[in-house]
Tab-separated table of C-alpha atoms in Angstrom:
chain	number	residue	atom	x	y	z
S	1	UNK	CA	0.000	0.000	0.000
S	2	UNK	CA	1.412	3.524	-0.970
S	3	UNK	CA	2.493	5.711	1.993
S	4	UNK	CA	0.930	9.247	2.541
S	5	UNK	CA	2.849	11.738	0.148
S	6	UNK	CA	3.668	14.485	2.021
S	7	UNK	CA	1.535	17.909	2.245
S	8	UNK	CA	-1.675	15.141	1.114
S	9	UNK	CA	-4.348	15.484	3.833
S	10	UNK	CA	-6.415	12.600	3.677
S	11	UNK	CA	-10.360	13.352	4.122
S	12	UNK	CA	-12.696	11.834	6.601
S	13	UNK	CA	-16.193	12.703	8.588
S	14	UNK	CA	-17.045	16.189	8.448
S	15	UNK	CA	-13.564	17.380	7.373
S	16	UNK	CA	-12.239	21.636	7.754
S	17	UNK	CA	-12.457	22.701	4.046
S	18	UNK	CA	-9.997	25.881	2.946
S	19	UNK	CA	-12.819	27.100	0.797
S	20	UNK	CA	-16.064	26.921	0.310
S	21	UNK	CA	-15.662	25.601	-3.194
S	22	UNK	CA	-13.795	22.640	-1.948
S	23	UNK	CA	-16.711	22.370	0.859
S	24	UNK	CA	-19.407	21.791	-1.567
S	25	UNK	CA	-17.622	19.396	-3.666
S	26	UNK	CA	-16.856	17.468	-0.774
S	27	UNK	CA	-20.378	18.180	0.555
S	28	UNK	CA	-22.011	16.531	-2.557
S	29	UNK	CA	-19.514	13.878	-3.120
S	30	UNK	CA	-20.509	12.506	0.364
S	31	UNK	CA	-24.201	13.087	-0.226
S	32	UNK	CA	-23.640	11.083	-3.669
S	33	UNK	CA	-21.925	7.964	-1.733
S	34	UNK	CA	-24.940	7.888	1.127
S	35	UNK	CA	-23.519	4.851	3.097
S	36	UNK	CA	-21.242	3.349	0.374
S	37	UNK	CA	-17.586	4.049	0.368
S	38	UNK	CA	-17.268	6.706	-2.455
S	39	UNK	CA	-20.323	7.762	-5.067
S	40	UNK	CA	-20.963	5.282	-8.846
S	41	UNK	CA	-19.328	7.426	-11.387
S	42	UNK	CA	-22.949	7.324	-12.653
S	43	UNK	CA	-23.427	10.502	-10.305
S	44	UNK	CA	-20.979	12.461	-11.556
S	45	UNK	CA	-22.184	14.912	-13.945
S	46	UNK	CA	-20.533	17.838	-15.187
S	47	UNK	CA	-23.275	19.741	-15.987
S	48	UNK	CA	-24.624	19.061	-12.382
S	49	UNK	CA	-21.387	20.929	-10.850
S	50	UNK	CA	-21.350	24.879	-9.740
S	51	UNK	CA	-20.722	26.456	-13.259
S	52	UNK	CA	-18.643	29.173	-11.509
S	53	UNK	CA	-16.259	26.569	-10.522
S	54	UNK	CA	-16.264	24.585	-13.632
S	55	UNK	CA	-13.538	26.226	-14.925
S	56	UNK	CA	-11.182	25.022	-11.931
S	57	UNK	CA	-12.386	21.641	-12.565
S	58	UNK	CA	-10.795	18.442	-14.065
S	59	UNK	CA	-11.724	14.742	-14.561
S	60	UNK	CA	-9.246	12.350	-14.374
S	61	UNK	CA	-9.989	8.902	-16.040
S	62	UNK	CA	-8.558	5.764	-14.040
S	63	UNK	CA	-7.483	2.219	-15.966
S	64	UNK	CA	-6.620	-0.375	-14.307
S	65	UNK	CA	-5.172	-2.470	-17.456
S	66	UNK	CA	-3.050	-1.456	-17.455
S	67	UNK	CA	-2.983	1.190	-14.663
S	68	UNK	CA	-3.128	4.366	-15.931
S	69	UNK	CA	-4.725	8.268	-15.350
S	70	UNK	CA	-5.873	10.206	-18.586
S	71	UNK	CA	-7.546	13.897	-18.259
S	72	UNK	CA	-10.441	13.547	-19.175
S	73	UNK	CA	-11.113	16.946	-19.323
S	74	UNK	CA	-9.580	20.208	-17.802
S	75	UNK	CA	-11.061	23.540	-17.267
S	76	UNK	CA	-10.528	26.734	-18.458
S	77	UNK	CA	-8.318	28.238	-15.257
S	78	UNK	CA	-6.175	25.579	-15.217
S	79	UNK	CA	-4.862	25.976	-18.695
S	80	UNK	CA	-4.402	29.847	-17.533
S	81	UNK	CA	-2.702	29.174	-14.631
S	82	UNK	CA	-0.444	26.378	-15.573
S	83	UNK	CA	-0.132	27.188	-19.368
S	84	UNK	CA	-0.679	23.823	-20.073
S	85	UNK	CA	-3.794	22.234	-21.825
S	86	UNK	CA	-4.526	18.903	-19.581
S	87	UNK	CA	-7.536	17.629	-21.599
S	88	UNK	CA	-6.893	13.956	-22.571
S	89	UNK	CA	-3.599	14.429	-22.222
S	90	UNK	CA	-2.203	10.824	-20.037
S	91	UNK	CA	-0.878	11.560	-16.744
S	92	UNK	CA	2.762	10.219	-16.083
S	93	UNK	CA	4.149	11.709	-19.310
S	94	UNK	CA	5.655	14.587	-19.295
S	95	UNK	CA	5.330	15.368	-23.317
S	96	UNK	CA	2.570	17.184	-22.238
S	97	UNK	CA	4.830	19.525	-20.603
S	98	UNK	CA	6.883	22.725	-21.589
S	99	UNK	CA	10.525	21.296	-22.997
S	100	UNK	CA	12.540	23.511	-20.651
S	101	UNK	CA	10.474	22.138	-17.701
S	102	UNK	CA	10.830	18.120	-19.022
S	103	UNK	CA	14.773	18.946	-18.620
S	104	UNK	CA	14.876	20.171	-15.502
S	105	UNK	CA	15.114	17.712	-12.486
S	106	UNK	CA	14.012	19.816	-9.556
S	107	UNK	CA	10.770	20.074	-12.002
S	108	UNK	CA	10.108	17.037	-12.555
S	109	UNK	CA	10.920	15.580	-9.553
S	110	UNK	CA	7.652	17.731	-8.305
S	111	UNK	CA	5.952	16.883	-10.848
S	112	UNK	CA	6.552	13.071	-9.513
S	113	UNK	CA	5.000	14.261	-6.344
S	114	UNK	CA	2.192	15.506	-7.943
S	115	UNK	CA	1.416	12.641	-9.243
S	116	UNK	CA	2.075	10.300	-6.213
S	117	UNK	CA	-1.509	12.280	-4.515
S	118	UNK	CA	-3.074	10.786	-7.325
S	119	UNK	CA	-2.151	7.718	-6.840
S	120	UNK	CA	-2.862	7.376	-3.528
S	121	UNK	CA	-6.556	8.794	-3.914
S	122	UNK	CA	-6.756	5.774	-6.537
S	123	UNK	CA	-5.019	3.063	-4.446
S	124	UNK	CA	-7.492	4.189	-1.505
S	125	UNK	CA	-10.155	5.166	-2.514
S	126	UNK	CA	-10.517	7.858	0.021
S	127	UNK	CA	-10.983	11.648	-1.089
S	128	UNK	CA	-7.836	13.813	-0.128
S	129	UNK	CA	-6.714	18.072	-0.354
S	130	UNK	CA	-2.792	18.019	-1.448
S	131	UNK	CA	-1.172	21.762	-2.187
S	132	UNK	CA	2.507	22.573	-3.600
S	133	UNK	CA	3.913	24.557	-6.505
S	134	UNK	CA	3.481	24.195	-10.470
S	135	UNK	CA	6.798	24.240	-11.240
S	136	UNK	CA	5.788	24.212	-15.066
S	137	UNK	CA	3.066	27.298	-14.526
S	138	UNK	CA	3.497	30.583	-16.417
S	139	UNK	CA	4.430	32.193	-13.076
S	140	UNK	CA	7.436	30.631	-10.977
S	141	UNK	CA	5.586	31.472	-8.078
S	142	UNK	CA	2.295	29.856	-8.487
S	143	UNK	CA	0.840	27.424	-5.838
S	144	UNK	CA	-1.846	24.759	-6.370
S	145	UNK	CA	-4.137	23.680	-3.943
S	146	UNK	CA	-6.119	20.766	-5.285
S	147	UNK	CA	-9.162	18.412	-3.372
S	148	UNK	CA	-9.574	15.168	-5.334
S	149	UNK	CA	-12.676	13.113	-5.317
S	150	UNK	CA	-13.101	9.568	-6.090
S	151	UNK	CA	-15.921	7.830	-8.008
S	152	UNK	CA	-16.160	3.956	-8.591
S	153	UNK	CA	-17.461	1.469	-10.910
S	154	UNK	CA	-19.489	-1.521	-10.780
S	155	UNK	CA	-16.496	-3.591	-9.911
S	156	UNK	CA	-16.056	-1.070	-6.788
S	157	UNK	CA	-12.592	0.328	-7.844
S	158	UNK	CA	-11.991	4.089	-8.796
S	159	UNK	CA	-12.562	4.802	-12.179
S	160	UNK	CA	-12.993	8.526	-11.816
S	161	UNK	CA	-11.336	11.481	-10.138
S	162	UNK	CA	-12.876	14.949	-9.713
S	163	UNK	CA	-10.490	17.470	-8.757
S	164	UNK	CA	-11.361	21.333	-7.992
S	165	UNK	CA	-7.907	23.499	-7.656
S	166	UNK	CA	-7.131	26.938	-6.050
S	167	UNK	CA	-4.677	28.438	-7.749
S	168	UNK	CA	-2.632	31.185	-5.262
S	169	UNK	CA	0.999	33.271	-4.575
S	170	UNK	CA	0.359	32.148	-1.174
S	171	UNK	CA	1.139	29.057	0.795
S	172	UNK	CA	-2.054	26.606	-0.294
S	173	UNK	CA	-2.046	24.957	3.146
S	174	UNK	CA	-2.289	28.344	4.519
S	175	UNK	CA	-6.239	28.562	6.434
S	176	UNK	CA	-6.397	24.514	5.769
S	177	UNK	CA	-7.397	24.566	9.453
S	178	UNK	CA	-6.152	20.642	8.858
S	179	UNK	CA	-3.110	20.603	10.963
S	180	UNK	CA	-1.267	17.999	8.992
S	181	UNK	CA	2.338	17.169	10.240
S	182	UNK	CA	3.609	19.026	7.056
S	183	UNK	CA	1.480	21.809	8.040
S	184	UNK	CA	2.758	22.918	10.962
S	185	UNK	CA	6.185	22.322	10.540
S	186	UNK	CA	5.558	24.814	7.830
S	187	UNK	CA	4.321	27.306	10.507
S	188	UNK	CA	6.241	27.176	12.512
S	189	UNK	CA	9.260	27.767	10.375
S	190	UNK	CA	7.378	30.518	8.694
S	191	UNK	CA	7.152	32.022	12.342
S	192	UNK	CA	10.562	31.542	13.380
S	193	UNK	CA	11.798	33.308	9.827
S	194	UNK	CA	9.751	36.433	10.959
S	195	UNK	CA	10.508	36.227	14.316
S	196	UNK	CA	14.244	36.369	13.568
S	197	UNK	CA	13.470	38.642	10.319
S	198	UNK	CA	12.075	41.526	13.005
S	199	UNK	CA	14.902	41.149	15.647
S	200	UNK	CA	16.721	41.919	12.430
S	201	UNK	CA	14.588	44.462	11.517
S	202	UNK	CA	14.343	42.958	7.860
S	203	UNK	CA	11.202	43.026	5.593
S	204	UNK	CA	9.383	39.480	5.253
């Protein structure tokens, strides 16, 4: 079984939402399931989602044979913040990607992590928020913050993900409420950098 990736906070009960976006995805994806584990992919509908958030939406297909993810289909603020069009594009290649990034190993090597969240959503089953930089984005100093949904088919594995992504210059686990280990070591760094900035008297 795949270990937790790091800054991937795992979803349960009546989970503390960033946004209210993510908080009615999550709200309907639980009243979609009722008492199963996760909802049919029968319930999700695209047309049935918040059109205002539509456009920070994607789909992600899941195969099992072989295993694969393929975007289904990727809205319109994702391609502006990333640069990138997603749409059936299959996840785990990079051609996808701008050339300079595909070269660069600090970039891909988040890119790896990106992908790991996914994974783990799909090996478990269980809906998760994960946040970190687009290395590839138009702006170096973009941050994604990103809940993923899972839907099932009738064999019971995951054959769909929904996925609804902030796109920020701030930290994205910033007013997560979650307290995740990666979380507050991130707070706490961030505090002792000001802290030490102001006995300094240096801008932060």
């Amino acid at each position: 079984m795949l270990e937790t990736p790091t800054r991937l906070c795992p979803l349960e009960g009546g989970a503390n939402l960033p946004s209210k976006g993510f908080s009615a995805f999550y709200a309907q994806w639980n009243a979609d399931r009722g008492s199963q584990d996760m909802p049919d992919t029968s319930r999700l509908v695209p047309t049935a989602l918040p059109p205002h958030l539509l456009p920070s939406t994607a789909i992600i297909g899941v195969d099992h044979e072989p295993d694969r993810l393929v975007v289904r289909l990727a809205g319109s603020r994702v391609l502006d913040a990333t640069g990138v069009e997603f749409t059936n594009w299959e996840i785990g290649s990079l051609s996808a990607l701008p050339r300079h990034f595909r070269a660069n190993e600090i970039g891909t090597s988040r890119f790896d992590k990106a992908v790991a969240k996914l994974n783990w959503v799909v090996e478990r089953g269980q809906p998760a928020c994960g946040g970190g930089s687009i290395p590839w984005a138009r702006k170096a100093h973009m941050q994604q913050r990103t809940l993923m949904l899972p839907y099932k088919d009738a064999s019971g594995r995951v054959a769909r993900l929904l996925t609804l992504s902030d796109f920020m210059v701030t930290d994205p686990c910033d007013g997560c409420g979650r307290n995740c280990p990666e979380q507050k070591d991130t707070r706490f760094a961030t505090r002792a950098l000001r802290t030490a900035a102001t006995a300094l008297s240096l801008p932060v």
